[in-house]
Coordinates of N, CA and C and ligand atoms in Angstrom, one line a residue:
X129 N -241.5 98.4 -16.3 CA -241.1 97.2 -17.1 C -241.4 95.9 -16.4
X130 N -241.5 95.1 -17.2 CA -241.9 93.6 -16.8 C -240.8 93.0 -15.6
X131 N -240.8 92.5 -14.6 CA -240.1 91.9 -13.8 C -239.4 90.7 -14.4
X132 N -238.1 90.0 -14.4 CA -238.0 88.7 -15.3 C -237.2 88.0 -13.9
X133 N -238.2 86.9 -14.0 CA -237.4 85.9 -12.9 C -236.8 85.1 -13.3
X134 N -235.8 84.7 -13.5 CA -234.8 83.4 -14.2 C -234.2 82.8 -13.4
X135 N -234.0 81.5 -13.7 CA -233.0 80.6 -13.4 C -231.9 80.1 -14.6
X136 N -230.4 80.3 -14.3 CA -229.7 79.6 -15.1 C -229.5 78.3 -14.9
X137 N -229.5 77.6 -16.1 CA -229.3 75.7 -15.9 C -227.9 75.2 -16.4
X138 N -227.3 74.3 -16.4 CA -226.6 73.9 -17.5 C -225.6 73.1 -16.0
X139 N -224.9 72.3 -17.0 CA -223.4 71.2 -16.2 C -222.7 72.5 -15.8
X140 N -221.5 72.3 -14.7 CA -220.4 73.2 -14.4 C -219.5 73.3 -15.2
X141 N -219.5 74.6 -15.2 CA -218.3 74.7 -16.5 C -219.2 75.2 -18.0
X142 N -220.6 75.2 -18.1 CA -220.8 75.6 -18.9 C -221.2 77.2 -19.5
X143 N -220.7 78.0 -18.3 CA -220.6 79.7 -18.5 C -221.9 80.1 -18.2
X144 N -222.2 79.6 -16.7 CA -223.8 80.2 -16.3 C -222.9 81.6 -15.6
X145 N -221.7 81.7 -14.7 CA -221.2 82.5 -13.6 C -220.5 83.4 -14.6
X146 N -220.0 83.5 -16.4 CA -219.6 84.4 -16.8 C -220.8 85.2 -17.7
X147 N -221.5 84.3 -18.2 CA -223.1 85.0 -18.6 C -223.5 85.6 -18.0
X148 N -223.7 85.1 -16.7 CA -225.1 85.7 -15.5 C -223.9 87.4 -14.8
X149 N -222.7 87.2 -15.3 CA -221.7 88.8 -15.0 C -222.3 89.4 -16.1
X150 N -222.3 89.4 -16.9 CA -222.8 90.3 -18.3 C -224.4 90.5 -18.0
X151 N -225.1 89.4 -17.7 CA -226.7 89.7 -17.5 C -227.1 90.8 -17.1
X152 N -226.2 90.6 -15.7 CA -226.9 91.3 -14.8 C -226.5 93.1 -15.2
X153 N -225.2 93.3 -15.5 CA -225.2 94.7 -16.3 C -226.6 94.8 -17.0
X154 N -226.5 94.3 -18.4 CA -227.3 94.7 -19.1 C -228.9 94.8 -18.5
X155 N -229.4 93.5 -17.7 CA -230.6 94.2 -17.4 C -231.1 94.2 -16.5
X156 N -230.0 94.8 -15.4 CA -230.1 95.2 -13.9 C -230.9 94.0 -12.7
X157 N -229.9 92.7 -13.3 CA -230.8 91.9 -12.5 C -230.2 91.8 -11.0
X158 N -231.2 91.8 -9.7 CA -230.5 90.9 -9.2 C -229.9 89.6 -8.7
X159 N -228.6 89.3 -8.4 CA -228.1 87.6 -9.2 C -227.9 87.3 -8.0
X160 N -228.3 86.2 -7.5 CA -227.8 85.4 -6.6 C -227.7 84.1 -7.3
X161 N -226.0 83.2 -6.6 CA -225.4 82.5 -7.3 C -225.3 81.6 -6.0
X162 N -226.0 80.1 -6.1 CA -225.7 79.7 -4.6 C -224.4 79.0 -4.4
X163 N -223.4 78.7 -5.6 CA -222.3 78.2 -5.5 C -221.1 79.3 -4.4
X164 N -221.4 80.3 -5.3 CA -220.5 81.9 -4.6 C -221.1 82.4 -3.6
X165 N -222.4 82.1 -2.4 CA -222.9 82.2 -1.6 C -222.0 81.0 -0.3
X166 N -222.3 79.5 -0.9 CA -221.4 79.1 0.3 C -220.1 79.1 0.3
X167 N -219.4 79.6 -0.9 CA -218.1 79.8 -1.3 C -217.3 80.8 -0.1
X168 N -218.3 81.9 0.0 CA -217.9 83.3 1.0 C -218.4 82.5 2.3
X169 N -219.6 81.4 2.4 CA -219.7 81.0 3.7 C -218.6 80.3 4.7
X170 N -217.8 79.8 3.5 CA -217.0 78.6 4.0 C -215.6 79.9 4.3
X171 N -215.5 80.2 3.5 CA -214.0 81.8 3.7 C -214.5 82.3 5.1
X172 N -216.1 82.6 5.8 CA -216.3 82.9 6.9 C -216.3 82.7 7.7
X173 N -216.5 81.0 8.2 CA -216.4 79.7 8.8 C -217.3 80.2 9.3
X174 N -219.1 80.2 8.8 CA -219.9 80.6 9.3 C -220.6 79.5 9.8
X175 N -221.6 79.2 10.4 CA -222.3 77.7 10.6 C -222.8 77.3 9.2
X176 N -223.0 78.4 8.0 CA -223.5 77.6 7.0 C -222.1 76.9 6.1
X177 N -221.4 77.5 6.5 CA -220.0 77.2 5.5 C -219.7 76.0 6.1
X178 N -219.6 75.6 7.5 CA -219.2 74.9 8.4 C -220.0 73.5 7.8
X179 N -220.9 74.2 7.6 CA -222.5 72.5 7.4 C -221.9 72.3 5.7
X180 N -221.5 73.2 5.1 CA -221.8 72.9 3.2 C -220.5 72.3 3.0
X181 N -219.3 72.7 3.6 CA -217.5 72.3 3.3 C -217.7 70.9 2.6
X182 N -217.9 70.1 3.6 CA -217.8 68.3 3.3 C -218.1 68.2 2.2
X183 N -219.3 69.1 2.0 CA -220.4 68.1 0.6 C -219.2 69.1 -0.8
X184 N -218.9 70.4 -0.7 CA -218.1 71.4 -1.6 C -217.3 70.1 -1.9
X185 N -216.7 70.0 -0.8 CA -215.0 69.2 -1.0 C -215.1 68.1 -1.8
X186 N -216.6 67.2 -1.6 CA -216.3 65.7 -2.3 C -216.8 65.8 -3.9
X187 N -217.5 67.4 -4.1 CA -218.2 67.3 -5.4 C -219.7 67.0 -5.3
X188 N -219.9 66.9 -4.3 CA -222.0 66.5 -3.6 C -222.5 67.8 -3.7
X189 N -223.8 67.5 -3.7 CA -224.4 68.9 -3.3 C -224.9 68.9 -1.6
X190 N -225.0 70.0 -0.9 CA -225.4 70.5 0.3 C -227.0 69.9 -0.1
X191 N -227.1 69.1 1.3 CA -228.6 69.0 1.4 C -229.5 69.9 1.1
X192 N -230.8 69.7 0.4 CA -231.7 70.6 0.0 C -232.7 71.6 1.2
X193 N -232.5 70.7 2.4 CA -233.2 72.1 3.4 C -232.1 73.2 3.9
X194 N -230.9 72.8 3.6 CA -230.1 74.1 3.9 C -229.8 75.1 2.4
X195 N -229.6 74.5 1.1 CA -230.1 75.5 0.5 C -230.9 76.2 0.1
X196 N -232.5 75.2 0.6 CA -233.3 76.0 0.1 C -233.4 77.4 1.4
X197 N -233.0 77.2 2.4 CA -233.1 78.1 3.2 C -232.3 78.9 2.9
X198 N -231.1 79.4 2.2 CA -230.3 80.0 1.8 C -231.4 80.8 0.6
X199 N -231.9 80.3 -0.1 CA -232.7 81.2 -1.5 C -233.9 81.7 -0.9
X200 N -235.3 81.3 0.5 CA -235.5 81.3 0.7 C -235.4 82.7 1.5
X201 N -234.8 82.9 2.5 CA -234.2 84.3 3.0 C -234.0 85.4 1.9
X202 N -233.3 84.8 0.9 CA -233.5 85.9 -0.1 C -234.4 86.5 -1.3
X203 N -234.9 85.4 -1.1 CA -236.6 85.8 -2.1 C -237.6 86.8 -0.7
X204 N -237.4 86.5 0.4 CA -238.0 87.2 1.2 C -237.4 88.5 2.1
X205 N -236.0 88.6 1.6 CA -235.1 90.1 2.1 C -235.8 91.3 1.3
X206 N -236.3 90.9 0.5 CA -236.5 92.4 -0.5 C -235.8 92.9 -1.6
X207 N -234.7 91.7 -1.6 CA -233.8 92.0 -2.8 C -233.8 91.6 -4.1
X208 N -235.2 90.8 -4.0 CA -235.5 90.0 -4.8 C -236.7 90.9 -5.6
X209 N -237.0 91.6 -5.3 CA -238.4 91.9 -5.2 C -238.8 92.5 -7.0
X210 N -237.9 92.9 -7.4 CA -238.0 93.1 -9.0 C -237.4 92.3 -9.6
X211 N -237.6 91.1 -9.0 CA -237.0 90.1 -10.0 C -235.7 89.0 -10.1
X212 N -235.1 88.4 -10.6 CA -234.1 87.7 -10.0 C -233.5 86.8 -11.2
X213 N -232.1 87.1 -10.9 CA -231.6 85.7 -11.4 C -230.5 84.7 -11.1
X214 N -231.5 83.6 -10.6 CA -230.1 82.7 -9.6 C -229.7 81.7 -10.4
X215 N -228.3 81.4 -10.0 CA -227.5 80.5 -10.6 C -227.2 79.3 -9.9
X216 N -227.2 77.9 -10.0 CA -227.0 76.7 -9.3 C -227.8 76.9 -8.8
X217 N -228.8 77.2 -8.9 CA -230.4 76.6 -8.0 C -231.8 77.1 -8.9
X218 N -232.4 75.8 -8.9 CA -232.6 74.8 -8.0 C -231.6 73.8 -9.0
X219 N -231.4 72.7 -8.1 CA -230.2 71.5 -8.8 C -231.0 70.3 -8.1
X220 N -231.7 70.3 -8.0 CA -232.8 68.9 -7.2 C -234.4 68.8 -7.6
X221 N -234.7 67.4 -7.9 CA -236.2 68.1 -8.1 C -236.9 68.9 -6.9
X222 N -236.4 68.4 -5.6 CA -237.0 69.0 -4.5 C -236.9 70.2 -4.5
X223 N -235.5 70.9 -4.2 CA -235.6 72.3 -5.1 C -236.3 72.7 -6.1
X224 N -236.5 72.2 -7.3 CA -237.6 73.3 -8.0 C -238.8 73.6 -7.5
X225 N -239.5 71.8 -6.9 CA -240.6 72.2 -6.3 C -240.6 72.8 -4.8
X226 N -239.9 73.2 -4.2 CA -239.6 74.2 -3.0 C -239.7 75.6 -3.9
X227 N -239.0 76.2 -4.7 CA -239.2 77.3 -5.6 C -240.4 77.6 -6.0
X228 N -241.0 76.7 -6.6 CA -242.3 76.7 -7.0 C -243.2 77.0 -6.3
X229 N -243.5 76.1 -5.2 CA -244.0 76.4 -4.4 C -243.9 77.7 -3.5
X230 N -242.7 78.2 -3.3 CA -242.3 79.3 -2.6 C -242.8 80.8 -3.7
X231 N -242.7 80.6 -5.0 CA -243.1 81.7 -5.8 C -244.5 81.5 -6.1
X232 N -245.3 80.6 -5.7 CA -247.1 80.6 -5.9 C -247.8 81.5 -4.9
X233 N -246.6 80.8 -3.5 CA -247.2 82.2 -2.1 C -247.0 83.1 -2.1
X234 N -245.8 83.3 -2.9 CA -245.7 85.3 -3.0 C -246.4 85.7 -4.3
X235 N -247.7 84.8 -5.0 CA -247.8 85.2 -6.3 C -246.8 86.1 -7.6
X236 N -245.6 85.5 -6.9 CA -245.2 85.6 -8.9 C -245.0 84.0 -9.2
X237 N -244.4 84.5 -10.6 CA -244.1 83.3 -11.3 C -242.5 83.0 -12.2
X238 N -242.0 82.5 -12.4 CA -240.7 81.9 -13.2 C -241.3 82.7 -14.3
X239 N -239.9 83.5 -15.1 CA -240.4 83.9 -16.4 C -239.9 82.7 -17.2
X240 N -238.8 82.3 -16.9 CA -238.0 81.0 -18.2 C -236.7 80.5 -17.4
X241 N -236.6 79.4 -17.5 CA -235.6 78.6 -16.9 C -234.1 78.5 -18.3
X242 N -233.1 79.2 -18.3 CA -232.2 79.2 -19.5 C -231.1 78.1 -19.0
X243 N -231.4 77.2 -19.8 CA -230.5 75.8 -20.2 C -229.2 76.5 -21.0
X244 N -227.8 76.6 -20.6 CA -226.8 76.1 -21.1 C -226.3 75.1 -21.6
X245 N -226.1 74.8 -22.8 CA -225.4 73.2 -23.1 C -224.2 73.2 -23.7
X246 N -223.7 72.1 -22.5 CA -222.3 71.9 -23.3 C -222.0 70.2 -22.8
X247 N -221.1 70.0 -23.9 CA -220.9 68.3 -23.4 C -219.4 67.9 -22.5
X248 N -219.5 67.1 -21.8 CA -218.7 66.7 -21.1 C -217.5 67.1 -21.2
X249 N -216.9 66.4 -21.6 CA -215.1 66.8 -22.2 C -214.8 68.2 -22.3
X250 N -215.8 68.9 -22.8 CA -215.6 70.3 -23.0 C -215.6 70.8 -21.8
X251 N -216.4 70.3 -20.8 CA -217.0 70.7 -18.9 C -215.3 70.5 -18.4
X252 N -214.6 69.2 -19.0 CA -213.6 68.8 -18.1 C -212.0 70.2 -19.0
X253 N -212.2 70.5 -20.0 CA -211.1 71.5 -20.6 C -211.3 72.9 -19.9
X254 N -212.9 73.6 -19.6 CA -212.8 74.4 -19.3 C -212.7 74.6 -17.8
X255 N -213.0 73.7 -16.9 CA -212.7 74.0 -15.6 C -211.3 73.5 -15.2
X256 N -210.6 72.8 -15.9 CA -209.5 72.9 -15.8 C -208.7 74.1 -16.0
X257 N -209.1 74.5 -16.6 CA -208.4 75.8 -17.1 C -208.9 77.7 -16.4
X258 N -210.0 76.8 -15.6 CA -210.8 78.4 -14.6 C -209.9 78.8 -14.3
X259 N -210.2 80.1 -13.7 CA -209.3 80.7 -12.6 C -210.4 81.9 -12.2
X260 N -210.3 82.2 -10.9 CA -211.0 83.0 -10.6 C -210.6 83.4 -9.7
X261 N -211.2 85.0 -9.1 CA -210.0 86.2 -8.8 C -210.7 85.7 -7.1
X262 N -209.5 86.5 -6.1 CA -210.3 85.4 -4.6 C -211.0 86.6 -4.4
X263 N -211.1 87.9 -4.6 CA -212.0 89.2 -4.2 C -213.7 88.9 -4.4
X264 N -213.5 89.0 -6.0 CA -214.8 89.1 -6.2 C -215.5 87.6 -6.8
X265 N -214.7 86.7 -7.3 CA -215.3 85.8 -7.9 C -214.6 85.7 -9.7
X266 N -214.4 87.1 -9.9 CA -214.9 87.4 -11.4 C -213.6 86.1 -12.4
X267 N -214.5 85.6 -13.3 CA -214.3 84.6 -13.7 C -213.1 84.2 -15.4
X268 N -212.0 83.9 -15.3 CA -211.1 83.4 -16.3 C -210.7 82.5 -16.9
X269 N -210.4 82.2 -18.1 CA -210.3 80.9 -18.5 C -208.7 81.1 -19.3
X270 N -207.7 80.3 -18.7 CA -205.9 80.3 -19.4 C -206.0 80.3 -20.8
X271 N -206.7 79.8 -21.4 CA -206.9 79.5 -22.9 C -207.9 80.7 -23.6
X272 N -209.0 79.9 -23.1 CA -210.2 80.7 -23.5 C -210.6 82.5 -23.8
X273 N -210.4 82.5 -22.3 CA -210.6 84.0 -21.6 C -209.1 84.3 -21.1
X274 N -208.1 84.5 -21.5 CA -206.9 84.9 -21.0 C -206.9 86.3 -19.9
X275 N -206.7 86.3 -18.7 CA -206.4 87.4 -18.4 C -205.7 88.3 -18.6
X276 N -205.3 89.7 -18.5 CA -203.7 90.0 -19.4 C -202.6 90.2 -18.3
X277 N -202.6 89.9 -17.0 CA -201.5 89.2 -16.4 C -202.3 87.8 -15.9
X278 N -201.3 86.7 -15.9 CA -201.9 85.8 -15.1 C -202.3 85.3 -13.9
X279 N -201.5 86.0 -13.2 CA -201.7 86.4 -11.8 C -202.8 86.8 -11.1
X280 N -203.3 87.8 -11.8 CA -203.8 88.9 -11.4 C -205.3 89.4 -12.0
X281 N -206.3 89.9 -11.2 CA -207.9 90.1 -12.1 C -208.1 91.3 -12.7
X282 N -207.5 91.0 -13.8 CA -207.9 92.7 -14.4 C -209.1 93.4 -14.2
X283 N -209.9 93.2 -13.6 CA -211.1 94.2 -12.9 C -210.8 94.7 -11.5
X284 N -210.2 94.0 -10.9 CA -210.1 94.4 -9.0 C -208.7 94.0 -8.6
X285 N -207.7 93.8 -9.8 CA -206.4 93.2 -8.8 C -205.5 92.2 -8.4
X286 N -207.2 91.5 -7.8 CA -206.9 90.9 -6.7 C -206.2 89.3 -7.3
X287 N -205.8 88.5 -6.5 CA -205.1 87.4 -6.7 C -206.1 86.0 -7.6
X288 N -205.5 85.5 -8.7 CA -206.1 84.6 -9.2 C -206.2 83.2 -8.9
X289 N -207.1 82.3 -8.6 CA -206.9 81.5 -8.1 C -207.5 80.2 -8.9
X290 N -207.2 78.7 -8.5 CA -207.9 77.9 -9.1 C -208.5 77.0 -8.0
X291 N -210.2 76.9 -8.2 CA -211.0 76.4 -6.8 C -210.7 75.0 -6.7
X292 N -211.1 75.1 -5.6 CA -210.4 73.4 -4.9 C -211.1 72.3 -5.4
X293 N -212.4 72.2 -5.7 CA -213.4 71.3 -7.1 C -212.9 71.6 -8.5
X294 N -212.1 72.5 -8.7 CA -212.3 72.6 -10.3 C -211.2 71.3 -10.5
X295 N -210.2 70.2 -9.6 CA -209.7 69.5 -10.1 C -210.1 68.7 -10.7
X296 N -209.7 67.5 -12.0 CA -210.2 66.7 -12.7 C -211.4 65.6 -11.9
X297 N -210.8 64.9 -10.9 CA -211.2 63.9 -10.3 C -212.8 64.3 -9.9
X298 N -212.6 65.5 -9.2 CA -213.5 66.5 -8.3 C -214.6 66.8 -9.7
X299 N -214.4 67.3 -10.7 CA -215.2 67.8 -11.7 C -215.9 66.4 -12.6
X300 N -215.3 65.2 -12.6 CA -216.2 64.1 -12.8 C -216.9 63.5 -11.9
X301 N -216.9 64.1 -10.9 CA -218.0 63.9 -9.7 C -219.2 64.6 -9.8
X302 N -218.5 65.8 -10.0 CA -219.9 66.8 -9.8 C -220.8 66.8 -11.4
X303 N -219.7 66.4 -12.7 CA -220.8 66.0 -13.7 C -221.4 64.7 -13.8
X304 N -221.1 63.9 -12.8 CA -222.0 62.5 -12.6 C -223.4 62.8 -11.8
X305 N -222.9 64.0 -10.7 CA -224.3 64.7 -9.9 C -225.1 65.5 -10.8
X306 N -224.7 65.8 -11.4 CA -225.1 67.0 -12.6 C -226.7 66.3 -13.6
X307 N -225.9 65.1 -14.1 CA -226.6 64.3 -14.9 C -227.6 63.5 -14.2
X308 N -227.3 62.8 -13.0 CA -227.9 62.3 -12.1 C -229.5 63.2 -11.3
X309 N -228.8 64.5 -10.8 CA -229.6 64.8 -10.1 C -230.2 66.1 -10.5
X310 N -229.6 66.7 -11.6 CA -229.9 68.1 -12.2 C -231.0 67.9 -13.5
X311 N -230.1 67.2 -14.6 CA -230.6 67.2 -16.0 C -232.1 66.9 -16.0
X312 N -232.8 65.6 -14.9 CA -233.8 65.3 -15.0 C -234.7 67.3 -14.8
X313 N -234.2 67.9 -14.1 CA -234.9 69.2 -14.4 C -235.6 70.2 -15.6
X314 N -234.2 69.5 -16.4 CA -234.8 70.0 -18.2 C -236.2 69.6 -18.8
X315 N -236.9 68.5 -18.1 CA -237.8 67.9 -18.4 C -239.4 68.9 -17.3
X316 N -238.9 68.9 -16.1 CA -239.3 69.8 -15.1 C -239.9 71.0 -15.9
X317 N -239.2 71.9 -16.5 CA -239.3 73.2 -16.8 C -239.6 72.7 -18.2
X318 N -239.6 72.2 -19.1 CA -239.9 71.6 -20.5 C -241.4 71.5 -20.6
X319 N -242.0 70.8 -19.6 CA -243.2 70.7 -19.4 C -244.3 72.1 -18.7
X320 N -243.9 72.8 -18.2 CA -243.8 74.0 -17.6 C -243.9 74.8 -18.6
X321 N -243.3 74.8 -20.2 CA -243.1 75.9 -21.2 C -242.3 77.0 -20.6
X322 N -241.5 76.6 -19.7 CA -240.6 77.7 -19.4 C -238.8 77.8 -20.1
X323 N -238.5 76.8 -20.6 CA -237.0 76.3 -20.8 C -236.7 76.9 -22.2
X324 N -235.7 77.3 -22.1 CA -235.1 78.0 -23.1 C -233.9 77.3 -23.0
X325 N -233.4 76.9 -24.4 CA -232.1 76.3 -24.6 C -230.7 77.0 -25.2
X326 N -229.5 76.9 -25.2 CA -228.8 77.8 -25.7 C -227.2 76.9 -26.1
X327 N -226.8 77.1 -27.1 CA -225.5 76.3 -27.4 C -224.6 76.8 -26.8
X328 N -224.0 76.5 -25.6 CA -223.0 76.8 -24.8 C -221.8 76.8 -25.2
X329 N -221.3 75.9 -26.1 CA -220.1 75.3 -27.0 C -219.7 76.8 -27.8
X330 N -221.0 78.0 -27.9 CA -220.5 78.6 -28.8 C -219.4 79.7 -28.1
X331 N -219.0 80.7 -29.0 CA -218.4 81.9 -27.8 C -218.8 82.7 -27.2
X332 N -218.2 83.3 -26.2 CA -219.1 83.5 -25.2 C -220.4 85.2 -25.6
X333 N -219.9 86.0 -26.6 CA -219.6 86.7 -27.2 C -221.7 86.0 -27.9
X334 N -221.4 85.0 -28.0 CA -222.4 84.7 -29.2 C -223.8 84.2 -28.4
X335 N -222.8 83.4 -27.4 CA -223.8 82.7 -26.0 C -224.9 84.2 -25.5
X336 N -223.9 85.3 -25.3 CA -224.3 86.4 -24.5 C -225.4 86.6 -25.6
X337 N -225.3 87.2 -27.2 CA -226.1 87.7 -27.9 C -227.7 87.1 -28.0
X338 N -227.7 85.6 -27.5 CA -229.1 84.6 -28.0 C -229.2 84.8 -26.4
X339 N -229.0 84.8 -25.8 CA -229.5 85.0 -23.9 C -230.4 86.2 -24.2
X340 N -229.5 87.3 -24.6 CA -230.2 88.9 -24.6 C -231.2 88.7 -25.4
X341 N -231.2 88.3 -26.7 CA -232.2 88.3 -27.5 C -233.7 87.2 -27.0
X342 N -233.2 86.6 -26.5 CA -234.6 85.9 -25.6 C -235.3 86.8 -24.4
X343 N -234.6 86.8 -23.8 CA -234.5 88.0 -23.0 C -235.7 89.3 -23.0
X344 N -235.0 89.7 -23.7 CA -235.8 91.1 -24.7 C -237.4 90.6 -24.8
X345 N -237.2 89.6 -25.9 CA -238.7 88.9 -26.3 C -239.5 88.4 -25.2
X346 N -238.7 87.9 -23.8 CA -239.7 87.7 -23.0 C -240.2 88.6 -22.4
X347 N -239.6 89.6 -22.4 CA -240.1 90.8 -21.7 C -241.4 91.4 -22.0
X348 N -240.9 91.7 -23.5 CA -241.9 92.6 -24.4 C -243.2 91.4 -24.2
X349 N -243.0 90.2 -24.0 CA -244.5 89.5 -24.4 C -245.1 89.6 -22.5
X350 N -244.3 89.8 -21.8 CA -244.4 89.6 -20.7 C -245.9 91.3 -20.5
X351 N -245.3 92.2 -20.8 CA -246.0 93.2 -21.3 C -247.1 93.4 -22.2
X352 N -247.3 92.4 -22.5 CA -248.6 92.3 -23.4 C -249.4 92.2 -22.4
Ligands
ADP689 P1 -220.2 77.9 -14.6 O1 -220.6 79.1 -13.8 O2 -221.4 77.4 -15.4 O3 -219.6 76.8 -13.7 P2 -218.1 79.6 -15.7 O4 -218.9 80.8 -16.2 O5 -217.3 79.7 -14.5 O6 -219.1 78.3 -15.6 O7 -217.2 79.1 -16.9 C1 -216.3 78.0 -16.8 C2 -215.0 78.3 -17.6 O8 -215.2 78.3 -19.0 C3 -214.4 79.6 -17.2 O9 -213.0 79.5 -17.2 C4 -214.8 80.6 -18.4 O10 -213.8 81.6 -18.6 C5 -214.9 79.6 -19.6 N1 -216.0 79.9 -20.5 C6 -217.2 80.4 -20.2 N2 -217.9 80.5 -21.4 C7 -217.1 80.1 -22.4 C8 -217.3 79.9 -23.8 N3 -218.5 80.3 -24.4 N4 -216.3 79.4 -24.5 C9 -215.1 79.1 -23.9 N5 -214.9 79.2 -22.6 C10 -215.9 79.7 -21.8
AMP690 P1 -221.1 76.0 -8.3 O1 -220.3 77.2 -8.0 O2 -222.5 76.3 -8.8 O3 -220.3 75.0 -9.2 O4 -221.3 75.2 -6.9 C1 -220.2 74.7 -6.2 C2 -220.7 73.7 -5.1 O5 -221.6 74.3 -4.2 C3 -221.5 72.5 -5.7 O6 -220.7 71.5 -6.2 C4 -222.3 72.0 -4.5 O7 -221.5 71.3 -3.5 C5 -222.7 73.4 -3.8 N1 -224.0 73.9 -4.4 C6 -224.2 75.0 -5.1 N2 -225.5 75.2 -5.4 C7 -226.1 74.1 -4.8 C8 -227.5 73.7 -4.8 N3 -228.5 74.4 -5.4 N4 -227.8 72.6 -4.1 C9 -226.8 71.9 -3.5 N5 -225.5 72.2 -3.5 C10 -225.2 73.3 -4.2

């Protein structure tokens, strides 16, 4: 079967880390997510957690030669190798074209760049209301997605927590970076004929159904 290499897009908060959990079941992708990469770095006090904290804490993004060396290593571990779908990267133009350029040398290519959209106020309701389990990541919303204790991750247990950016202050930061330094990307991949768009606003239920069904279609044409 066709290899599909994707990137998720979209502001924070708009359900790339609860999508890209369902994706990857259904079509055995593997997902690297660079937000949940320095997330475990910084829990490790590794040198990369050590270098990313400051920029996490104020709502910035980590300079572009340390992430791309983060995605980098792993397009070249082997884990990559049937294919891929990362989340929070690329968020810079320099990142895409680092990707780009990095996927010309190993001759593949981007199958489609999938845009989430949702608008602001909605960005600031749902991350207010995240919660996410400290084991695995796996992702809840108090309103939205209710867990059925609140405490607790009904998949692993483990303790629920609310991240130290999902604060208000912290989350109109990172959607002023978003628009600033991300959105110009929609144009990037637009041009490219790779961007696929998707109503975020809708449920998640419905979001999942038009993902899969693109999905599918790019496959089968990918196979022609
Ligand atoms: P991102 O990975 O893009 O930052 P998340 O997947 O963590 O976003 O989702 C942000 C919050 O919004 C979570 O609390 C999640 O449960 C909730 N959420 C995700 N998709 C939807 C949706 N379609 N409708 C309502 N809430 C959603
Ligand atoms: P996320 O979990 O995707 O919301 O990312 C959380 C934080 O990690 C961001 O606010 C940035 O500080 C950092 N980060 C994640 N991905 C990137 C990236 N591609 N480039 C720069 N910083 C990133």
């Amino acid at each position: 079967m066709a290899d599909l290499n994707l990137v998720l897009m979209g502001p924070p908060g708009a359900g790339k880390g609860t999508q890209a959990e369902r994706l990857v079941d259904d079509f055995d992708l593997p997902y690297f997510a660079t937000g949940d990469i320095l997330r475990a770095a910084v829990v490790e006090e590794s040198d990369l957690g050590k270098e990313a904290k400051s920029y996490m804490d104020e709502g910035d993004l980590v300079p572009d030669d340390i992430i791309c060396r983060v995605i980098m290593e792993r397009l070249d571990s082997g884990e990559a190798q049937d294919g891929f779908l990362l989340d929070g990267f690329p968020r810079t133009a320099g990142q895409a074209e680092t990707l780009q350029q990095a996927l010309d040398k190993r001759s593949r290519r981007l199958t489609a760049a999938l845009l989430i959209e949702v608008e602001d106020d909605e960005v600031v309701r749902r991350l207010s209301g995240r919660r996410i389990c400290k084991k695995n990541g796996h992702v809840y919303h108090l309103e939205f997605d209710p867990p059925k204790n609140p405490d607790a991750c009904d998949q692993d247990g483990s303790r629920l927590i609310q991240r130290d950016d999902d604060k208000e202050e912290t989350v109109r930061k990172r959607l002023e970076v978003y628009h600033d330094q991300t959105e110009p990307l929609v144009g990037f991949y637009e041009d490219r004929g790779l961007l696929r768009r998707f109503d975020g606003e809708r449920p998640q239920d419905d979001v999942n159904g038009h993902i899969r069904a693109t999905l599918a279609t790019l496959r089968l044409e990918a196979e022609l």
